[in-house]
Amino acid sequence: MEEIRKAVGIALQIQREAKEVSDCLSGEYASSDGWRDDVAESFFRYTSPVARKADELVYCVTEAERACSHAAMYDAEREGRELNGLQREVAAL
């Protein structure tokens, strides 16, 4: 579970950094001479796949974490049923 949390942290950091750079290259920092537009276009062309992979990683890790949580709940329910069964057997003795 700790590895899952680390992976989510890394993916979220990639997303934040990509957004910070894209915000700097567009918006209030954009110049009228067009060179930043070229830089921004290059940035998006080369980082978009990385950002998409980060999004996919966040999604996959979130789903894995959810699956682990469901499995843990299922195991707890199963163990609870087993314990209840044992308690009934002991009570029947």
CSV table of C-alpha atoms in Angstrom, one decimal:
chain,number,residue,atom,x,y,z
A,1,MET,CA,0.0,0.0,0.0
A,2,GLU,CA,2.9,2.3,0.7
A,3,GLU,CA,4.2,1.8,-2.8
A,4,ILE,CA,0.8,2.8,-4.2
A,5,ARG,CA,0.8,6.0,-2.2
A,6,LYS,CA,4.3,6.8,-3.4
A,7,ALA,CA,3.3,6.2,-7.1
A,8,VAL,CA,0.3,8.6,-6.6
A,9,GLY,CA,2.5,11.2,-5.1
A,10,ILE,CA,4.9,11.0,-8.1
A,11,ALA,CA,2.1,11.2,-10.6
A,12,LEU,CA,0.5,14.1,-8.9
A,13,GLN,CA,3.9,15.9,-8.8
A,14,ILE,CA,4.3,15.4,-12.5
A,15,GLN,CA,0.9,16.8,-13.1
A,16,ARG,CA,1.5,19.9,-10.9
A,17,GLU,CA,4.9,20.6,-12.5
A,18,ALA,CA,3.5,20.3,-16.1
A,19,LYS,CA,0.7,22.7,-15.2
A,20,GLU,CA,3.0,25.2,-13.7
A,21,VAL,CA,5.2,25.2,-16.8
A,22,SER,CA,2.3,25.5,-19.1
A,23,ASP,CA,0.8,28.3,-17.0
A,24,CYS,CA,4.2,30.2,-17.3
A,25,LEU,CA,4.3,29.7,-21.1
A,26,SER,CA,0.8,30.9,-21.6
A,27,GLY,CA,-1.5,33.3,-19.9
A,28,GLU,CA,0.0,36.4,-18.2
A,29,TYR,CA,3.6,35.5,-19.1
A,30,ALA,CA,3.0,35.1,-22.9
A,31,SER,CA,4.6,37.7,-25.0
A,32,SER,CA,3.4,39.2,-28.2
A,33,ASP,CA,6.5,38.4,-30.3
A,34,GLY,CA,5.5,34.8,-30.7
A,35,TRP,CA,8.6,33.0,-29.5
A,36,ARG,CA,6.8,31.8,-26.3
A,37,ASP,CA,4.0,30.4,-28.5
A,38,ASP,CA,6.6,28.3,-30.3
A,39,VAL,CA,8.1,27.2,-27.0
A,40,ALA,CA,4.6,26.5,-25.6
A,41,GLU,CA,3.8,24.4,-28.7
A,42,SER,CA,7.0,22.4,-28.3
A,43,PHE,CA,6.4,22.0,-24.6
A,44,PHE,CA,2.8,20.7,-25.2
A,45,ARG,CA,3.9,18.4,-28.0
A,46,TYR,CA,6.6,16.7,-25.9
A,47,THR,CA,5.0,16.8,-22.5
A,48,SER,CA,1.4,15.9,-23.4
A,49,PRO,CA,2.2,12.2,-23.6
A,50,VAL,CA,3.9,12.4,-20.2
A,51,ALA,CA,0.9,14.2,-18.7
A,52,ARG,CA,-1.4,11.6,-20.2
A,53,LYS,CA,0.7,8.8,-18.7
A,54,ALA,CA,0.6,10.6,-15.3
A,55,ASP,CA,-3.2,10.8,-15.6
A,56,GLU,CA,-3.3,7.1,-16.4
A,57,LEU,CA,-1.0,6.3,-13.5
A,58,VAL,CA,-3.2,8.3,-11.1
A,59,TYR,CA,-6.3,6.5,-12.4
A,60,CYS,CA,-4.7,3.0,-12.2
A,61,VAL,CA,-3.2,3.6,-8.8
A,62,THR,CA,-6.5,5.0,-7.5
A,63,GLU,CA,-8.3,1.9,-8.9
A,64,ALA,CA,-5.7,-0.4,-7.3
A,65,GLU,CA,-6.1,1.3,-4.0
A,66,ARG,CA,-9.8,1.0,-4.2
A,67,ALA,CA,-9.5,-2.7,-5.1
A,68,CYS,CA,-7.2,-3.2,-2.1
A,69,SER,CA,-9.7,-1.5,0.1
A,70,HIS,CA,-12.5,-3.6,-1.2
A,71,ALA,CA,-10.4,-6.8,-0.7
A,72,ALA,CA,-9.6,-5.8,2.8
A,73,MET,CA,-13.2,-5.2,3.6
A,74,TYR,CA,-14.1,-8.5,2.0
A,75,ASP,CA,-11.4,-10.3,4.1
A,76,ALA,CA,-12.7,-8.5,7.3
A,77,GLU,CA,-16.3,-9.6,6.5
A,78,ARG,CA,-15.1,-13.2,5.8
A,79,GLU,CA,-13.1,-13.3,9.0
A,80,GLY,CA,-16.0,-11.8,10.9
A,81,ARG,CA,-18.3,-14.6,9.5
A,82,GLU,CA,-15.7,-17.2,10.5
A,83,LEU,CA,-15.5,-15.7,14.0
A,84,ASN,CA,-19.2,-15.6,14.3
A,85,GLY,CA,-19.4,-19.3,13.2
A,86,LEU,CA,-16.7,-20.2,15.8
A,87,GLN,CA,-18.6,-18.3,18.5
A,88,ARG,CA,-21.8,-20.2,17.6
A,89,GLU,CA,-19.9,-23.5,17.8
A,90,VAL,CA,-18.4,-22.6,21.1
A,91,ALA,CA,-21.8,-21.5,22.4
A,92,ALA,CA,-23.3,-24.8,21.2
A,93,LEU,CA,-20.8,-26.8,23.3
